[in-house]
PDB file of C-alpha atoms in Angstrom:
ATOM      1  CA  UNK T   1       0.000   0.000   0.000  1.00 48.00           C
ATOM      2  CA  UNK T   2       2.715   2.472   0.930  1.00 51.00           C
ATOM      3  CA  UNK T   3       4.708   1.596  -2.186  1.00 52.00           C
ATOM      4  CA  UNK T   4       1.821   2.839  -4.316  1.00 50.00           C
ATOM      5  CA  UNK T   5       2.834   6.430  -3.695  1.00 48.00           C
ATOM      6  CA  UNK T   6       6.270   5.845  -5.159  1.00 50.00           C
ATOM      7  CA  UNK T   7       4.702   4.856  -8.473  1.00 55.00           C
ATOM      8  CA  UNK T   8       1.455   6.813  -8.676  1.00 57.00           C
ATOM      9  CA  UNK T   9       2.038  10.299  -7.342  1.00 81.00           C
ATOM     10  CA  UNK T  10      -1.195  11.973  -8.451  1.00 87.00           C
ATOM     11  CA  UNK T  11      -4.310  11.414  -6.329  1.00 90.00           C
ATOM     12  CA  UNK T  12      -7.802  12.750  -6.974  1.00 89.00           C
ATOM     13  CA  UNK T  13      -9.446  13.793  -3.716  1.00 91.00           C
ATOM     14  CA  UNK T  14     -13.218  13.474  -3.773  1.00 85.00           C
ATOM     15  CA  UNK T  15     -15.357  14.858  -0.985  1.00 85.00           C
ATOM     16  CA  UNK T  16     -18.728  16.392  -0.209  1.00 81.00           C
ATOM     17  CA  UNK T  17     -17.608  19.450   1.767  1.00 84.00           C
ATOM     18  CA  UNK T  18     -19.800  22.382   0.850  1.00 82.00           C
ATOM     19  CA  UNK T  19     -17.973  25.318  -0.668  1.00 78.00           C
ATOM     20  CA  UNK T  20     -14.897  23.270  -1.572  1.00 82.00           C
ATOM     21  CA  UNK T  21     -14.351  21.638  -4.945  1.00 85.00           C
ATOM     22  CA  UNK T  22     -12.740  18.265  -5.674  1.00 88.00           C
ATOM     23  CA  UNK T  23      -8.997  18.558  -6.245  1.00 90.00           C
ATOM     24  CA  UNK T  24      -5.926  16.617  -7.260  1.00 89.00           C
ATOM     25  CA  UNK T  25      -2.692  16.470  -5.299  1.00 90.00           C
ATOM     26  CA  UNK T  26       0.744  15.360  -6.380  1.00 90.00           C
ATOM     27  CA  UNK T  27       2.745  13.623  -3.669  1.00 89.00           C
ATOM     28  CA  UNK T  28       6.228  15.086  -3.361  1.00 88.00           C
ATOM     29  CA  UNK T  29       7.464  12.928  -0.483  1.00 87.00           C
ATOM     30  CA  UNK T  30       6.237  10.645   2.285  1.00 88.00           C
ATOM     31  CA  UNK T  31       7.368   9.627   5.731  1.00 92.00           C
ATOM     32  CA  UNK T  32       5.851   6.630   7.453  1.00 89.00           C
ATOM     33  CA  UNK T  33       6.100   4.986  10.815  1.00 91.00           C
ATOM     34  CA  UNK T  34       4.535   1.723  11.920  1.00 88.00           C
ATOM     35  CA  UNK T  35       3.889   0.936  15.552  1.00 88.00           C
ATOM     36  CA  UNK T  36       2.822  -2.445  16.917  1.00 86.00           C
ATOM     37  CA  UNK T  37       1.294  -2.814  20.381  1.00 85.00           C
ATOM     38  CA  UNK T  38       0.217  -6.186  21.736  1.00 81.00           C
ATOM     39  CA  UNK T  39      -1.607  -6.579  25.033  1.00 73.00           C
ATOM     40  CA  UNK T  40      -0.732 -10.187  25.747  1.00 62.00           C
ATOM     41  CA  UNK T  41      -3.150 -10.442  28.680  1.00 60.00           C
ATOM     42  CA  UNK T  42      -6.141  -9.379  26.605  1.00 59.00           C
ATOM     43  CA  UNK T  43      -4.985 -11.212  23.460  1.00 56.00           C
ATOM     44  CA  UNK T  44      -5.523  -8.038  21.526  1.00 75.00           C
ATOM     45  CA  UNK T  45      -3.209  -6.110  19.289  1.00 85.00           C
ATOM     46  CA  UNK T  46      -3.013  -2.862  17.418  1.00 88.00           C
ATOM     47  CA  UNK T  47      -0.899  -2.061  14.374  1.00 90.00           C
ATOM     48  CA  UNK T  48      -0.761   1.678  13.690  1.00 92.00           C
ATOM     49  CA  UNK T  49       0.549   3.034  10.429  1.00 92.00           C
ATOM     50  CA  UNK T  50       1.150   6.774  10.386  1.00 94.00           C
ATOM     51  CA  UNK T  51       1.921   8.310   7.018  1.00 94.00           C
ATOM     52  CA  UNK T  52       2.890  11.960   6.576  1.00 95.00           C
ATOM     53  CA  UNK T  53       2.646  13.199   2.998  1.00 93.00           C
ATOM     54  CA  UNK T  54       3.955  16.400   1.533  1.00 94.00           C
ATOM     55  CA  UNK T  55       2.060  17.428  -1.581  1.00 92.00           C
ATOM     56  CA  UNK T  56       1.161  20.172  -3.971  1.00 89.00           C
ATOM     57  CA  UNK T  57      -2.147  20.817  -5.628  1.00 89.00           C
ATOM     58  CA  UNK T  58      -2.033  20.059  -9.310  1.00 85.00           C
ATOM     59  CA  UNK T  59      -5.687  20.750 -10.044  1.00 85.00           C
ATOM     60  CA  UNK T  60      -8.274  22.916  -8.313  1.00 85.00           C
ATOM     61  CA  UNK T  61     -10.875  25.056 -10.052  1.00 84.00           C
ATOM     62  CA  UNK T  62     -10.682  28.593  -8.723  1.00 81.00           C
ATOM     63  CA  UNK T  63      -8.330  30.356  -6.367  1.00 83.00           C
ATOM     64  CA  UNK T  64      -7.363  29.398  -2.828  1.00 83.00           C
ATOM     65  CA  UNK T  65      -6.356  31.250   0.303  1.00 84.00           C
ATOM     66  CA  UNK T  66      -3.962  29.915   2.939  1.00 83.00           C
ATOM     67  CA  UNK T  67      -7.044  29.197   5.087  1.00 87.00           C
ATOM     68  CA  UNK T  68      -8.438  27.081   2.239  1.00 87.00           C
ATOM     69  CA  UNK T  69      -5.169  25.115   2.105  1.00 88.00           C
ATOM     70  CA  UNK T  70      -5.623  24.123   5.747  1.00 90.00           C
ATOM     71  CA  UNK T  71      -9.115  22.851   4.930  1.00 91.00           C
ATOM     72  CA  UNK T  72      -7.768  20.931   1.944  1.00 92.00           C
ATOM     73  CA  UNK T  73      -5.050  19.381   4.158  1.00 94.00           C
ATOM     74  CA  UNK T  74      -7.770  18.031   6.453  1.00 95.00           C
ATOM     75  CA  UNK T  75      -9.978  16.902   3.569  1.00 94.00           C
ATOM     76  CA  UNK T  76      -7.077  15.048   1.900  1.00 95.00           C
ATOM     77  CA  UNK T  77      -5.943  13.516   5.207  1.00 96.00           C
ATOM     78  CA  UNK T  78      -9.454  12.289   6.034  1.00 95.00           C
ATOM     79  CA  UNK T  79     -10.011  10.984   2.506  1.00 95.00           C
ATOM     80  CA  UNK T  80      -6.772   8.983   2.395  1.00 95.00           C
ATOM     81  CA  UNK T  81      -7.281   7.641   5.930  1.00 96.00           C
ATOM     82  CA  UNK T  82     -10.788   6.485   4.987  1.00 95.00           C
ATOM     83  CA  UNK T  83      -9.544   4.790   1.813  1.00 95.00           C
ATOM     84  CA  UNK T  84      -6.677   3.115   3.709  1.00 94.00           C
ATOM     85  CA  UNK T  85      -9.138   1.760   6.280  1.00 96.00           C
ATOM     86  CA  UNK T  86     -11.217   0.283   3.460  1.00 95.00           C
ATOM     87  CA  UNK T  87      -8.130  -1.347   1.942  1.00 94.00           C
ATOM     88  CA  UNK T  88      -6.903  -2.756   5.257  1.00 93.00           C
ATOM     89  CA  UNK T  89     -10.355  -4.228   5.912  1.00 93.00           C
ATOM     90  CA  UNK T  90     -10.231  -5.982   2.529  1.00 94.00           C
ATOM     91  CA  UNK T  91      -6.733  -7.268   3.355  1.00 92.00           C
ATOM     92  CA  UNK T  92      -7.930  -8.642   6.695  1.00 90.00           C
ATOM     93  CA  UNK T  93     -10.937 -10.358   5.101  1.00 91.00           C
ATOM     94  CA  UNK T  94      -8.621 -11.954   2.529  1.00 92.00           C
ATOM     95  CA  UNK T  95      -6.185 -13.038   5.285  1.00 89.00           C
ATOM     96  CA  UNK T  96      -3.484 -11.095   3.454  1.00 91.00           C
ATOM     97  CA  UNK T  97      -0.546  -9.852   5.491  1.00 91.00           C
ATOM     98  CA  UNK T  98       1.121  -7.621   2.896  1.00 90.00           C
ATOM     99  CA  UNK T  99       2.037  -5.173   5.682  1.00 88.00           C
ATOM    100  CA  UNK T 100       4.271  -7.777   7.327  1.00 90.00           C
ATOM    101  CA  UNK T 101       2.475  -7.795  10.662  1.00 90.00           C
ATOM    102  CA  UNK T 102       3.231 -11.474  11.328  1.00 89.00           C
ATOM    103  CA  UNK T 103       6.966 -10.849  11.089  1.00 90.00           C
ATOM    104  CA  UNK T 104       6.728  -7.959  13.555  1.00 89.00           C
ATOM    105  CA  UNK T 105       4.545  -9.921  15.988  1.00 87.00           C
ATOM    106  CA  UNK T 106       6.739 -13.030  15.981  1.00 86.00           C
ATOM    107  CA  UNK T 107       9.951 -11.036  16.390  1.00 88.00           C
ATOM    108  CA  UNK T 108       8.728  -8.622  19.097  1.00 86.00           C
ATOM    109  CA  UNK T 109       6.161 -10.822  20.900  1.00 83.00           C
ATOM    110  CA  UNK T 110       7.242 -14.461  20.352  1.00 83.00           C
ATOM    111  CA  UNK T 111       5.191 -15.816  23.261  1.00 80.00           C
ATOM    112  CA  UNK T 112       2.025 -14.200  21.937  1.00 78.00           C
ATOM    113  CA  UNK T 113       1.911 -16.433  18.873  1.00 77.00           C
ATOM    114  CA  UNK T 114       3.081 -19.624  20.567  1.00 79.00           C
ATOM    115  CA  UNK T 115       0.653 -22.526  20.111  1.00 79.00           C
ATOM    116  CA  UNK T 116      -1.804 -20.335  18.144  1.00 80.00           C
ATOM    117  CA  UNK T 117      -2.784 -20.366  14.523  1.00 84.00           C
ATOM    118  CA  UNK T 118      -1.690 -17.162  12.793  1.00 83.00           C
ATOM    119  CA  UNK T 119      -5.195 -16.611  11.381  1.00 83.00           C
ATOM    120  CA  UNK T 120      -6.629 -16.514  14.905  1.00 81.00           C
ATOM    121  CA  UNK T 121      -3.949 -14.064  15.996  1.00 81.00           C
ATOM    122  CA  UNK T 122      -4.228 -11.888  12.859  1.00 85.00           C
ATOM    123  CA  UNK T 123      -8.020 -11.611  13.213  1.00 84.00           C
ATOM    124  CA  UNK T 124      -7.597 -10.021  16.649  1.00 84.00           C
ATOM    125  CA  UNK T 125      -5.089  -7.382  15.561  1.00 87.00           C
ATOM    126  CA  UNK T 126      -6.626  -4.055  14.630  1.00 88.00           C
ATOM    127  CA  UNK T 127      -4.947  -2.228  11.755  1.00 91.00           C
ATOM    128  CA  UNK T 128      -5.200   1.543  12.172  1.00 92.00           C
ATOM    129  CA  UNK T 129      -3.932   3.629   9.254  1.00 94.00           C
ATOM    130  CA  UNK T 130      -3.640   7.385   9.673  1.00 95.00           C
ATOM    131  CA  UNK T 131      -2.698   9.765   6.884  1.00 95.00           C
ATOM    132  CA  UNK T 132      -1.617  13.341   7.379  1.00 96.00           C
ATOM    133  CA  UNK T 133      -1.317  15.511   4.276  1.00 95.00           C
ATOM    134  CA  UNK T 134       0.505  18.815   4.191  1.00 94.00           C
ATOM    135  CA  UNK T 135      -0.003  20.773   0.998  1.00 91.00           C
ATOM    136  CA  UNK T 136       3.131  22.801   0.496  1.00 87.00           C
ATOM    137  CA  UNK T 137       2.238  24.760  -2.641  1.00 78.00           C
ATOM    138  CA  UNK T 138      -0.515  25.455  -5.079  1.00 72.00           C
ATOM    139  CA  UNK T 139      -0.575  27.519  -8.252  1.00 73.00           C
ATOM    140  CA  UNK T 140      -4.039  28.726  -7.176  1.00 66.00           C
ATOM    141  CA  UNK T 141      -3.077  30.642  -4.005  1.00 66.00           C
ATOM    142  CA  UNK T 142      -4.269  34.223  -4.097  1.00 61.00           C
TER     143      UNK T 142
END
Protein backbone atom coordinates (compact mmCIF):
# COMPACT_ATOMS: atom_id res chain seq x y z
CA UNK A 1 0.00 0.00 0.00
CA UNK A 2 2.72 2.47 0.93
CA UNK A 3 4.71 1.60 -2.19
CA UNK A 4 1.82 2.84 -4.32
CA UNK A 5 2.83 6.43 -3.70
CA UNK A 6 6.27 5.85 -5.16
CA UNK A 7 4.70 4.86 -8.47
CA UNK A 8 1.46 6.81 -8.68
CA UNK A 9 2.04 10.30 -7.34
CA UNK A 10 -1.20 11.97 -8.45
CA UNK A 11 -4.31 11.41 -6.33
CA UNK A 12 -7.80 12.75 -6.97
CA UNK A 13 -9.45 13.79 -3.72
CA UNK A 14 -13.22 13.47 -3.77
CA UNK A 15 -15.36 14.86 -0.98
CA UNK A 16 -18.73 16.39 -0.21
CA UNK A 17 -17.61 19.45 1.77
CA UNK A 18 -19.80 22.38 0.85
CA UNK A 19 -17.97 25.32 -0.67
CA UNK A 20 -14.90 23.27 -1.57
CA UNK A 21 -14.35 21.64 -4.94
CA UNK A 22 -12.74 18.27 -5.67
CA UNK A 23 -9.00 18.56 -6.25
CA UNK A 24 -5.93 16.62 -7.26
CA UNK A 25 -2.69 16.47 -5.30
CA UNK A 26 0.74 15.36 -6.38
CA UNK A 27 2.75 13.62 -3.67
CA UNK A 28 6.23 15.09 -3.36
CA UNK A 29 7.46 12.93 -0.48
CA UNK A 30 6.24 10.64 2.29
CA UNK A 31 7.37 9.63 5.73
CA UNK A 32 5.85 6.63 7.45
CA UNK A 33 6.10 4.99 10.82
CA UNK A 34 4.54 1.72 11.92
CA UNK A 35 3.89 0.94 15.55
CA UNK A 36 2.82 -2.45 16.92
CA UNK A 37 1.29 -2.81 20.38
CA UNK A 38 0.22 -6.19 21.74
CA UNK A 39 -1.61 -6.58 25.03
CA UNK A 40 -0.73 -10.19 25.75
CA UNK A 41 -3.15 -10.44 28.68
CA UNK A 42 -6.14 -9.38 26.60
CA UNK A 43 -4.98 -11.21 23.46
CA UNK A 44 -5.52 -8.04 21.53
CA UNK A 45 -3.21 -6.11 19.29
CA UNK A 46 -3.01 -2.86 17.42
CA UNK A 47 -0.90 -2.06 14.37
CA UNK A 48 -0.76 1.68 13.69
CA UNK A 49 0.55 3.03 10.43
CA UNK A 50 1.15 6.77 10.39
CA UNK A 51 1.92 8.31 7.02
CA UNK A 52 2.89 11.96 6.58
CA UNK A 53 2.65 13.20 3.00
CA UNK A 54 3.96 16.40 1.53
CA UNK A 55 2.06 17.43 -1.58
CA UNK A 56 1.16 20.17 -3.97
CA UNK A 57 -2.15 20.82 -5.63
CA UNK A 58 -2.03 20.06 -9.31
CA UNK A 59 -5.69 20.75 -10.04
CA UNK A 60 -8.27 22.92 -8.31
CA UNK A 61 -10.88 25.06 -10.05
CA UNK A 62 -10.68 28.59 -8.72
CA UNK A 63 -8.33 30.36 -6.37
CA UNK A 64 -7.36 29.40 -2.83
CA UNK A 65 -6.36 31.25 0.30
CA UNK A 66 -3.96 29.92 2.94
CA UNK A 67 -7.04 29.20 5.09
CA UNK A 68 -8.44 27.08 2.24
CA UNK A 69 -5.17 25.11 2.11
CA UNK A 70 -5.62 24.12 5.75
CA UNK A 71 -9.12 22.85 4.93
CA UNK A 72 -7.77 20.93 1.94
CA UNK A 73 -5.05 19.38 4.16
CA UNK A 74 -7.77 18.03 6.45
CA UNK A 75 -9.98 16.90 3.57
CA UNK A 76 -7.08 15.05 1.90
CA UNK A 77 -5.94 13.52 5.21
CA UNK A 78 -9.45 12.29 6.03
CA UNK A 79 -10.01 10.98 2.51
CA UNK A 80 -6.77 8.98 2.40
CA UNK A 81 -7.28 7.64 5.93
CA UNK A 82 -10.79 6.49 4.99
CA UNK A 83 -9.54 4.79 1.81
CA UNK A 84 -6.68 3.11 3.71
CA UNK A 85 -9.14 1.76 6.28
CA UNK A 86 -11.22 0.28 3.46
CA UNK A 87 -8.13 -1.35 1.94
CA UNK A 88 -6.90 -2.76 5.26
CA UNK A 89 -10.35 -4.23 5.91
CA UNK A 90 -10.23 -5.98 2.53
CA UNK A 91 -6.73 -7.27 3.35
CA UNK A 92 -7.93 -8.64 6.70
CA UNK A 93 -10.94 -10.36 5.10
CA UNK A 94 -8.62 -11.95 2.53
CA UNK A 95 -6.18 -13.04 5.28
CA UNK A 96 -3.48 -11.10 3.45
CA UNK A 97 -0.55 -9.85 5.49
CA UNK A 98 1.12 -7.62 2.90
CA UNK A 99 2.04 -5.17 5.68
CA UNK A 100 4.27 -7.78 7.33
CA UNK A 101 2.47 -7.80 10.66
CA UNK A 102 3.23 -11.47 11.33
CA UNK A 103 6.97 -10.85 11.09
CA UNK A 104 6.73 -7.96 13.56
CA UNK A 105 4.54 -9.92 15.99
CA UNK A 106 6.74 -13.03 15.98
CA UNK A 107 9.95 -11.04 16.39
CA UNK A 108 8.73 -8.62 19.10
CA UNK A 109 6.16 -10.82 20.90
CA UNK A 110 7.24 -14.46 20.35
CA UNK A 111 5.19 -15.82 23.26
CA UNK A 112 2.03 -14.20 21.94
CA UNK A 113 1.91 -16.43 18.87
CA UNK A 114 3.08 -19.62 20.57
CA UNK A 115 0.65 -22.53 20.11
CA UNK A 116 -1.80 -20.34 18.14
CA UNK A 117 -2.78 -20.37 14.52
CA UNK A 118 -1.69 -17.16 12.79
CA UNK A 119 -5.20 -16.61 11.38
CA UNK A 120 -6.63 -16.51 14.91
CA UNK A 121 -3.95 -14.06 16.00
CA UNK A 122 -4.23 -11.89 12.86
CA UNK A 123 -8.02 -11.61 13.21
CA UNK A 124 -7.60 -10.02 16.65
CA UNK A 125 -5.09 -7.38 15.56
CA UNK A 126 -6.63 -4.05 14.63
CA UNK A 127 -4.95 -2.23 11.75
CA UNK A 128 -5.20 1.54 12.17
CA UNK A 129 -3.93 3.63 9.25
CA UNK A 130 -3.64 7.39 9.67
CA UNK A 131 -2.70 9.76 6.88
CA UNK A 132 -1.62 13.34 7.38
CA UNK A 133 -1.32 15.51 4.28
CA UNK A 134 0.51 18.81 4.19
CA UNK A 135 0.00 20.77 1.00
CA UNK A 136 3.13 22.80 0.50
CA UNK A 137 2.24 24.76 -2.64
CA UNK A 138 -0.52 25.46 -5.08
CA UNK A 139 -0.58 27.52 -8.25
CA UNK A 140 -4.04 28.73 -7.18
CA UNK A 141 -3.08 30.64 -4.01
CA UNK A 142 -4.27 34.22 -4.10
